[in-house]
Amino acid sequence: MAKKFTLPRGTADILPADIPAWHDLESKARHYFSKYNYKEIRTPNFEEVELFARSMGQTSDVVQKQILGLSSQKEGNDSGLGLRPEGTASVVRAYIQNGMERVGGLAKLFYIGPMFRGERPQKGRLRQFHQMGVEAIGPDSASPYLDAEVIALAVNILKSLGLNGFKLKINTLGSQEDKANFSQKLREDLKPHVARLSEESQARFERNVFRILDSKSKEDKAIVSQLNLNYSYLSDESLQYYAKVKANLTALGVEFEESIELVRGLDYYTHTVFEISDPSLGAQDALGAGGRYGTLVSQLGGGKNVDAIGFALGMERILLAAKDMASVDAQLDVFVVTMDETANDFAFKVVDELRAGGLGADMSFKGGSSKSQMRVANKSGARYMAIIGEQEMKNKTVTLKHMASGEQQEISVTETIEKIKNT
Ligand code: HAM
């Protein structure tokens, strides 16, 4: 028996019935991106693996375990190609490669597209998923107003989709120097407890000590809660910046919760970080996240003082959380039905004329009895049915039936186009 193929684990077919919700989500997001003056950018779905390692951090979970590589595609002395696990690294690469810094000012970019991570699939966690995100990148562009604006944009998109059960958490990691101080202090504070940490956190102690703070293990949480974390490692400047971000959020009416334990899993963040979660989603509850990354552009070979901030929202998770979001597919205008086979050639041309006139039109090429064609017409959800038999062919007309009211009249194709357009 021929092998039946099924889709790869952690991926999903997005079927026609699901598409209206996706379109709704994308169009609402696009509307907000444009209101906030973001322009779309589309980068390839794969890049050199080294780009991800250098940006997200060699020790991050994503780079350590989740890059889906295209191993057979190694060229010359590149580091091999891998599917993009997120959009930030690619957008920064494109910013540098296309000399956007030379244009000056702030490049406000947005993207919508698939991302790939070789994670263990579960509800809300896929190997191919979709993000919509923004990155605002520009020389000396760090401003607490921009931080607040970017966070507000993410929140407003979610609100416009009818979501209201989500929570916004924010934190600051401070400058690169502050981060180094914090990691040293954390190691000192955690040292006496290392043996009691979960296996994963023990590995992270050397590799990426911050991640111990957002460990989900009970023992780790208990140890972290005893550390009495505070912002003593932050410089005055970083503290002032953070205070202004919070004041700006409050001015915009954006509700937030502060969480000193919010550290994020990617290395590139400095200063403001944030995460938006929805408890209705269960274990994988992050709808989106982001933050400022002040040194990534220079690390990837761009200008020294190019600041940046951005976020990405997980589209599958938004759709899970907004399950009841009403979205209707575009309705077909008219379905053409023939009384018998002799009308097929005429009907085929009528469908083409209706489409050329700007309508959505279709017919059943299988023919069959007029009754069975009418069933197909009904199922298609078309607003009108255009029936063609001997008389209509002779008169060069159609009998147009309004599906909802049952009203019908014999009119020309031109009149049909006018009538449907005006209803
Ligand atoms: P992230 O936190 O890794 O950040 O991902 C952002 C969002 O993508 C998550 O909150 C989640 O909704 C969704 N997501 C991530 N992994 C999966 C998965 N396996 N399955 C389904 N959804 C997933 C970033 O990607 C950063 N690039 C955000 C950013 C932009 N920071 C600055 N600029």
Coordinates of C-alpha atoms and ligand atoms in Angstrom, one line a residue:
M1 CA 0.0 0.0 0.0
A2 CA 1.3 3.5 -0.8
K3 CA 2.6 5.3 2.2
K4 CA 0.3 8.0 3.6
F5 CA 2.2 11.1 4.5
T6 CA 1.4 13.2 7.6
L7 CA 2.7 16.6 8.5
P8 CA 5.9 16.8 10.5
R9 CA 5.5 16.9 14.3
G10 CA 5.0 20.4 15.7
T11 CA 3.7 21.8 12.5
A12 CA 0.1 22.5 11.5
D13 CA -2.0 22.9 8.3
I14 CA -3.9 26.1 8.4
L15 CA -7.0 25.1 6.6
P16 CA -9.5 27.4 4.7
A17 CA -11.8 27.4 7.7
D18 CA -9.0 28.9 9.9
I19 CA -7.9 31.5 7.3
P20 CA -10.4 34.2 8.1
A21 CA -9.2 34.4 11.7
W22 CA -5.6 34.7 10.4
H23 CA -6.5 37.4 7.9
D24 CA -8.3 39.3 10.7
L25 CA -5.3 39.1 12.9
E26 CA -2.9 40.2 10.2
S27 CA -5.1 43.1 9.0
K28 CA -5.7 44.4 12.5
A29 CA -2.0 44.2 13.3
R30 CA -1.0 45.9 10.0
H31 CA -3.4 48.7 10.8
Y32 CA -1.7 49.3 14.1
F33 CA 1.8 49.0 12.6
S34 CA 1.0 51.6 10.1
K35 CA -0.7 53.9 12.7
Y36 CA 2.6 53.8 14.6
N37 CA 4.6 54.4 11.4
Y38 CA 6.3 51.0 11.0
K39 CA 7.2 49.7 7.5
E40 CA 7.2 46.1 6.5
I41 CA 10.4 44.1 6.0
R42 CA 10.6 40.6 4.6
T43 CA 13.8 38.7 5.2
P44 CA 14.6 35.1 4.2
N45 CA 13.4 32.2 6.3
F46 CA 16.9 30.9 6.7
E47 CA 20.2 32.5 7.5
E48 CA 23.7 31.5 8.5
V49 CA 23.5 29.7 11.8
E50 CA 26.3 31.8 13.2
L51 CA 24.0 34.9 13.0
F52 CA 21.6 33.3 15.4
A53 CA 24.4 32.1 17.7
R54 CA 26.0 35.6 17.8
S55 CA 22.8 37.4 18.5
M56 CA 20.7 35.2 20.7
G57 CA 23.7 33.9 22.5
Q58 CA 25.6 30.6 22.2
T59 CA 24.3 29.5 25.6
S60 CA 20.6 30.4 25.0
D61 CA 18.3 27.4 24.8
V62 CA 17.2 28.4 21.3
V63 CA 20.7 28.2 19.9
Q64 CA 21.8 25.2 22.0
K65 CA 18.9 23.0 21.1
Q66 CA 16.4 24.4 18.8
I67 CA 18.0 25.6 15.5
L68 CA 16.7 23.5 12.7
G69 CA 19.7 23.3 10.4
L70 CA 19.9 22.8 6.7
S71 CA 23.0 20.8 7.0
S72 CA 23.4 19.8 3.4
Q73 CA 23.4 23.4 2.3
K74 CA 26.8 24.5 3.7
E75 CA 28.6 26.8 1.3
G76 CA 32.3 27.8 1.3
N77 CA 33.3 28.7 4.8
D78 CA 30.0 29.8 6.0
S79 CA 28.7 28.3 9.3
G80 CA 25.9 26.4 7.7
L81 CA 22.4 27.5 7.2
G82 CA 19.5 27.2 9.6
L83 CA 15.8 28.1 9.7
R84 CA 15.2 31.3 11.6
P85 CA 14.0 30.8 15.1
E86 CA 12.9 34.5 15.4
G87 CA 13.0 37.7 13.4
T88 CA 15.2 40.1 15.3
A89 CA 18.6 38.7 14.2
S90 CA 17.6 38.7 10.5
V91 CA 16.1 42.2 10.7
V92 CA 19.3 43.6 12.3
R93 CA 21.4 41.7 9.7
A94 CA 19.2 43.3 6.9
Y95 CA 19.5 46.8 8.6
I96 CA 23.3 46.6 8.5
Q97 CA 23.6 45.0 5.1
N98 CA 21.3 47.5 3.4
G99 CA 23.0 50.5 5.0
M100 CA 19.9 51.7 6.8
E101 CA 22.0 53.4 9.3
R102 CA 23.2 55.8 6.6
V103 CA 19.7 57.0 6.1
G104 CA 19.8 58.2 9.7
G105 CA 16.9 58.5 12.1
L106 CA 14.9 55.6 13.3
A107 CA 14.2 52.6 11.1
K108 CA 10.7 51.4 12.3
L109 CA 10.3 47.9 10.8
F110 CA 7.7 45.2 11.2
Y111 CA 7.4 41.6 10.0
I112 CA 4.9 38.9 9.9
G113 CA 6.0 35.3 9.1
P114 CA 6.9 31.8 10.1
M115 CA 9.6 31.0 12.6
F116 CA 11.1 27.6 13.3
R117 CA 12.4 26.0 16.6
G118 CA 13.2 22.4 17.1
E119 CA 11.3 22.3 20.4
R120 CA 9.4 19.4 22.0
P121 CA 5.9 20.1 20.7
Q122 CA 3.0 20.7 23.1
K123 CA -0.1 22.9 23.2
G124 CA 1.0 26.4 22.1
R125 CA 4.5 25.2 21.3
L126 CA 5.2 24.4 17.7
R127 CA 8.2 23.8 15.5
Q128 CA 6.9 26.0 12.9
F129 CA 4.9 28.9 14.3
H130 CA 4.3 32.5 13.2
Q131 CA 5.3 35.8 14.8
M132 CA 4.4 39.3 14.1
G133 CA 6.9 41.8 15.4
V134 CA 8.5 45.1 15.2
E135 CA 12.1 46.4 15.6
A136 CA 12.9 50.1 16.0
I137 CA 16.6 50.6 15.2
G138 CA 18.6 53.8 15.0
P139 CA 21.7 55.6 16.0
D140 CA 21.4 57.0 19.6
S141 CA 17.7 56.2 19.5
A142 CA 17.3 54.9 23.0
S143 CA 14.5 56.9 24.6
P144 CA 12.1 55.9 27.4
Y145 CA 9.3 57.3 25.2
L146 CA 10.1 54.8 22.5
D147 CA 10.2 51.9 25.0
A148 CA 6.8 52.9 26.3
E149 CA 5.4 53.4 22.7
V150 CA 6.6 50.0 21.6
I151 CA 5.1 48.2 24.6
A152 CA 1.8 50.1 24.1
L153 CA 1.8 49.1 20.5
A154 CA 1.9 45.4 21.5
V155 CA -0.8 45.9 24.1
N156 CA -3.0 47.8 21.8
I157 CA -2.8 45.2 19.0
L158 CA -3.9 42.5 21.5
K159 CA -6.7 44.7 22.8
S160 CA -8.0 45.4 19.3
L161 CA -8.4 41.7 18.9
G162 CA -10.7 41.6 21.9
L163 CA -8.2 40.1 24.3
N164 CA -8.4 41.4 27.8
G165 CA -7.2 38.7 30.2
F166 CA -3.5 39.2 29.5
K167 CA -0.9 40.5 31.9
L168 CA 2.1 42.7 31.0
K169 CA 5.2 42.2 33.0
I170 CA 8.2 44.5 32.7
N171 CA 11.7 44.6 34.1
T172 CA 15.0 46.2 33.4
L173 CA 18.3 44.4 33.0
G174 CA 20.3 47.6 32.9
S175 CA 23.3 48.3 30.7
Q176 CA 25.8 45.6 29.6
E177 CA 27.9 46.6 32.6
D178 CA 24.9 46.3 35.0
K179 CA 24.2 42.9 33.6
A180 CA 27.7 41.7 34.2
N181 CA 27.4 43.0 37.8
F182 CA 24.1 41.3 38.2
S183 CA 25.3 38.0 36.9
Q184 CA 28.3 38.1 39.3
K185 CA 26.1 38.9 42.2
L186 CA 23.6 36.2 41.3
R187 CA 26.4 33.6 41.1
E188 CA 27.6 34.6 44.6
D189 CA 24.2 34.6 46.1
L190 CA 23.3 31.3 44.5
K191 CA 26.5 29.5 45.2
P192 CA 25.5 28.1 48.6
H193 CA 22.3 26.6 47.0
V194 CA 23.7 25.1 43.8
A195 CA 23.4 21.5 44.9
R196 CA 19.7 22.0 45.6
L197 CA 18.9 23.6 42.2
S198 CA 17.2 21.5 39.5
E199 CA 19.5 19.8 37.1
E200 CA 18.8 22.3 34.3
S201 CA 19.5 25.2 36.6
Q202 CA 22.7 23.7 37.8
A203 CA 23.8 23.6 34.1
R204 CA 22.7 27.2 33.7
F205 CA 24.7 28.3 36.8
E206 CA 27.8 28.6 34.7
R207 CA 26.3 29.0 31.3
N208 CA 23.5 31.5 31.7
V209 CA 22.8 32.2 35.4
F210 CA 19.9 34.7 34.6
R211 CA 17.7 31.9 33.4
I212 CA 17.7 30.4 36.8
L213 CA 15.4 33.3 37.8
D214 CA 12.6 32.3 35.5
S215 CA 12.9 28.5 36.1
K216 CA 9.6 26.8 36.4
S217 CA 10.9 24.2 38.9
K218 CA 9.4 24.5 42.4
E219 CA 12.7 24.0 44.2
D220 CA 14.4 26.7 42.0
K221 CA 11.5 29.1 42.7
A222 CA 11.8 28.6 46.4
I223 CA 15.6 29.3 46.3
V224 CA 15.1 32.4 44.1
S225 CA 12.4 33.8 46.3
Q226 CA 14.9 33.7 49.2
L227 CA 17.5 35.7 47.4
N228 CA 15.7 39.0 48.1
L229 CA 16.6 40.3 44.7
N230 CA 16.8 44.1 44.3
Y231 CA 18.1 46.6 41.8
S232 CA 21.3 47.4 43.7
Y233 CA 23.4 46.3 40.7
L234 CA 21.9 49.0 38.5
S235 CA 23.6 52.3 37.8
D236 CA 21.7 55.5 38.6
E237 CA 21.4 56.2 34.9
S238 CA 19.8 52.8 34.3
L239 CA 17.4 53.3 37.2
Q240 CA 16.3 56.7 36.0
Y241 CA 15.7 55.3 32.5
Y242 CA 13.6 52.5 33.9
A243 CA 11.6 55.0 36.1
K244 CA 10.9 57.1 33.1
V245 CA 9.7 54.1 31.0
K246 CA 7.3 53.2 33.8
A247 CA 6.0 56.8 34.1
N248 CA 5.5 56.9 30.3
L249 CA 3.5 53.6 30.4
T250 CA 1.4 55.0 33.2
A251 CA 0.8 58.2 31.1
L252 CA -0.4 56.1 28.2
G253 CA -2.8 54.2 30.5
V254 CA -0.9 50.9 30.0
E255 CA -1.2 48.6 33.1
F256 CA 1.8 46.6 34.0
E257 CA 3.4 44.6 36.8
E258 CA 7.0 44.8 37.7
S259 CA 8.9 41.5 37.9
I260 CA 12.6 41.5 38.8
E261 CA 12.7 37.9 37.9
L262 CA 11.8 38.5 34.2
V263 CA 15.1 38.0 32.4
R264 CA 14.1 36.6 29.0
G265 CA 15.9 33.6 27.3
L266 CA 17.8 35.5 24.7
D267 CA 21.2 37.1 25.5
Y268 CA 20.8 40.3 23.5
Y269 CA 18.6 42.3 25.9
T270 CA 19.7 45.3 27.8
H271 CA 17.6 47.7 29.8
T272 CA 13.8 47.3 29.3
V273 CA 12.4 43.8 28.9
F274 CA 8.8 42.8 28.9
E275 CA 6.5 39.8 28.4
I276 CA 2.8 39.6 27.9
S277 CA 1.1 36.4 29.1
D278 CA -2.4 35.0 29.2
P279 CA -3.2 32.6 32.0
S280 CA -5.9 31.0 29.9
L281 CA -3.3 29.4 27.7
G282 CA -1.8 27.0 30.3
A283 CA 1.9 26.1 30.4
Q284 CA 2.9 28.0 27.3
D285 CA 1.2 31.3 28.3
A286 CA 3.5 33.9 26.7
L287 CA 1.5 35.8 24.0
G288 CA 4.6 37.9 23.2
A289 CA 7.7 39.4 24.5
G290 CA 10.4 41.9 23.7
G291 CA 12.8 44.4 24.9
R292 CA 15.7 46.7 24.2
Y293 CA 18.9 45.4 22.7
G294 CA 21.6 48.1 22.8
T295 CA 24.6 46.2 21.7
L296 CA 23.4 43.7 19.2
V297 CA 23.8 46.0 16.1
S298 CA 27.5 46.6 16.9
Q299 CA 28.0 42.9 17.8
L300 CA 26.8 42.0 14.3
G301 CA 29.1 44.5 12.7
G302 CA 26.9 47.6 12.6
G303 CA 27.6 51.1 14.1
K304 CA 28.6 51.3 17.7
N305 CA 25.8 53.5 19.1
V306 CA 22.9 52.0 17.2
D307 CA 20.2 51.3 19.7
A308 CA 17.2 49.1 19.2
I309 CA 14.0 47.8 20.7
G310 CA 11.3 45.4 19.5
F311 CA 8.9 42.7 20.3
A312 CA 7.3 39.6 18.7
L313 CA 3.8 38.3 19.3
G314 CA 3.1 34.6 18.8
M315 CA 0.2 34.4 16.3
E316 CA -0.9 30.8 17.1
R317 CA -1.1 31.7 20.8
I318 CA -3.1 34.8 20.1
L319 CA -5.5 32.8 18.0
L320 CA -5.8 30.2 20.8
A321 CA -6.5 32.9 23.3
A322 CA -9.0 34.7 21.0
K323 CA -10.8 31.5 20.0
D324 CA -14.2 33.3 20.0
M325 CA -13.0 36.1 17.8
A326 CA -15.6 36.4 15.2
S327 CA -14.2 36.6 11.7
V328 CA -16.0 36.0 8.5
D329 CA -14.5 34.8 5.3
A330 CA -15.2 37.0 2.2
Q331 CA -18.4 35.7 0.8
L332 CA -18.6 34.6 -2.8
D333 CA -20.8 36.9 -4.9
V334 CA -22.3 34.6 -7.4
F335 CA -22.4 30.9 -8.3
V336 CA -23.4 30.0 -11.9
V337 CA -25.6 26.9 -12.4
T338 CA -26.4 25.3 -15.8
M339 CA -29.7 23.6 -16.6
D340 CA -28.0 21.1 -18.8
E341 CA -24.6 20.4 -20.5
T342 CA -25.4 22.5 -23.6
A343 CA -25.2 25.6 -21.5
N344 CA -21.6 24.9 -20.2
D345 CA -19.7 26.8 -22.8
F346 CA -21.9 29.9 -22.4
A347 CA -21.8 29.6 -18.6
F348 CA -18.0 29.3 -18.7
K349 CA -17.8 32.7 -20.5
V350 CA -20.4 34.3 -18.2
V351 CA -18.2 33.4 -15.1
D352 CA -15.3 35.0 -16.8
E353 CA -17.3 38.2 -17.6
L354 CA -18.6 38.3 -14.0
R355 CA -15.1 38.1 -12.6
A356 CA -13.8 40.7 -15.1
G357 CA -16.7 42.9 -13.9
G358 CA -15.2 42.8 -10.4
L359 CA -17.3 40.0 -8.8
G360 CA -16.3 36.8 -7.1
A361 CA -17.8 34.1 -9.3
D362 CA -17.6 30.3 -9.6
M363 CA -19.3 27.3 -11.2
S364 CA -19.1 23.6 -10.9
F365 CA -17.1 22.1 -13.8
K366 CA -18.3 18.6 -12.9
G367 CA -21.7 19.6 -14.4
G368 CA -24.2 17.0 -13.2
S369 CA -27.9 17.8 -12.7
S370 CA -29.0 21.3 -12.1
K371 CA -30.2 20.2 -8.7
S372 CA -26.8 18.9 -7.6
Q373 CA -25.2 22.1 -8.9
M374 CA -27.6 24.1 -6.8
R375 CA -26.6 22.1 -3.8
V376 CA -22.9 23.1 -4.5
A377 CA -24.0 26.7 -5.0
N378 CA -25.8 26.6 -1.6
K379 CA -22.7 25.1 0.1
S380 CA -20.4 27.7 -1.5
G381 CA -22.2 30.4 0.6
A382 CA -22.6 32.6 -2.5
R383 CA -25.0 35.5 -2.1
Y384 CA -26.5 35.0 -5.6
M385 CA -27.0 32.1 -8.0
A386 CA -27.1 32.7 -11.8
I387 CA -29.1 30.1 -13.6
I388 CA -28.5 29.5 -17.3
G389 CA -30.7 27.3 -19.5
E390 CA -31.9 27.3 -23.1
Q391 CA -33.9 30.5 -22.8
E392 CA -31.1 32.5 -21.1
M393 CA -28.6 31.4 -23.8
K394 CA -31.0 32.6 -26.4
N395 CA -31.6 35.9 -24.7
K396 CA -28.0 36.3 -23.6
T397 CA -29.1 36.6 -20.0
V398 CA -29.0 34.8 -16.7
T399 CA -31.8 34.2 -14.2
L400 CA -30.3 35.8 -11.1
K401 CA -31.6 34.5 -7.7
H402 CA -30.9 36.2 -4.4
M403 CA -30.2 33.3 -2.1
A404 CA -31.5 34.8 1.1
S405 CA -34.8 36.1 -0.2
G406 CA -35.4 33.7 -3.0
E407 CA -36.3 36.6 -5.3
Q408 CA -35.3 36.1 -9.0
Q409 CA -35.3 37.9 -12.3
E410 CA -33.9 37.4 -15.8
I411 CA -31.3 40.1 -16.6
S412 CA -28.2 40.6 -18.7
V413 CA -24.7 39.9 -17.5
T414 CA -24.0 43.7 -17.4
E415 CA -27.1 44.3 -15.3
T416 CA -26.1 41.3 -13.1
I417 CA -22.8 42.9 -12.3
E418 CA -24.4 46.3 -11.5
K419 CA -27.1 44.7 -9.3
I420 CA -24.7 42.6 -7.3
K421 CA -22.2 45.4 -6.8
N422 CA -25.0 47.6 -5.5
T423 CA -26.2 45.2 -2.9
Ligands
HAM1 P1 10.5 35.0 22.1 O1 10.0 35.3 23.5 O2 11.4 34.0 21.9 O3 11.1 36.4 21.6 O4 9.2 34.8 21.2 C1 8.1 35.7 21.2 C2 6.8 35.0 21.1 O5 6.8 34.0 20.1 C3 6.5 34.1 22.4 O6 6.0 34.9 23.4 C4 5.5 33.2 21.8 O7 4.2 33.8 21.8 C5 5.9 32.9 20.4 N1 6.7 31.7 20.4 C6 8.0 31.4 20.6 N2 8.3 30.1 20.5 C7 7.1 29.5 20.1 C8 6.8 28.2 19.7 N3 7.7 27.2 19.7 N4 5.5 27.9 19.4 C9 4.6 28.9 19.3 N5 4.9 30.1 19.6 C10 6.1 30.5 20.0 C11 11.6 36.6 20.4 O8 11.4 35.8 19.4 C12 12.2 37.9 20.2 N6 12.8 38.0 18.8 C13 11.3 39.1 20.5 C14 11.9 40.4 20.2 C15 11.8 41.2 19.1 N7 12.8 41.0 21.1 C16 13.2 42.2 20.5 N8 12.6 42.3 19.3

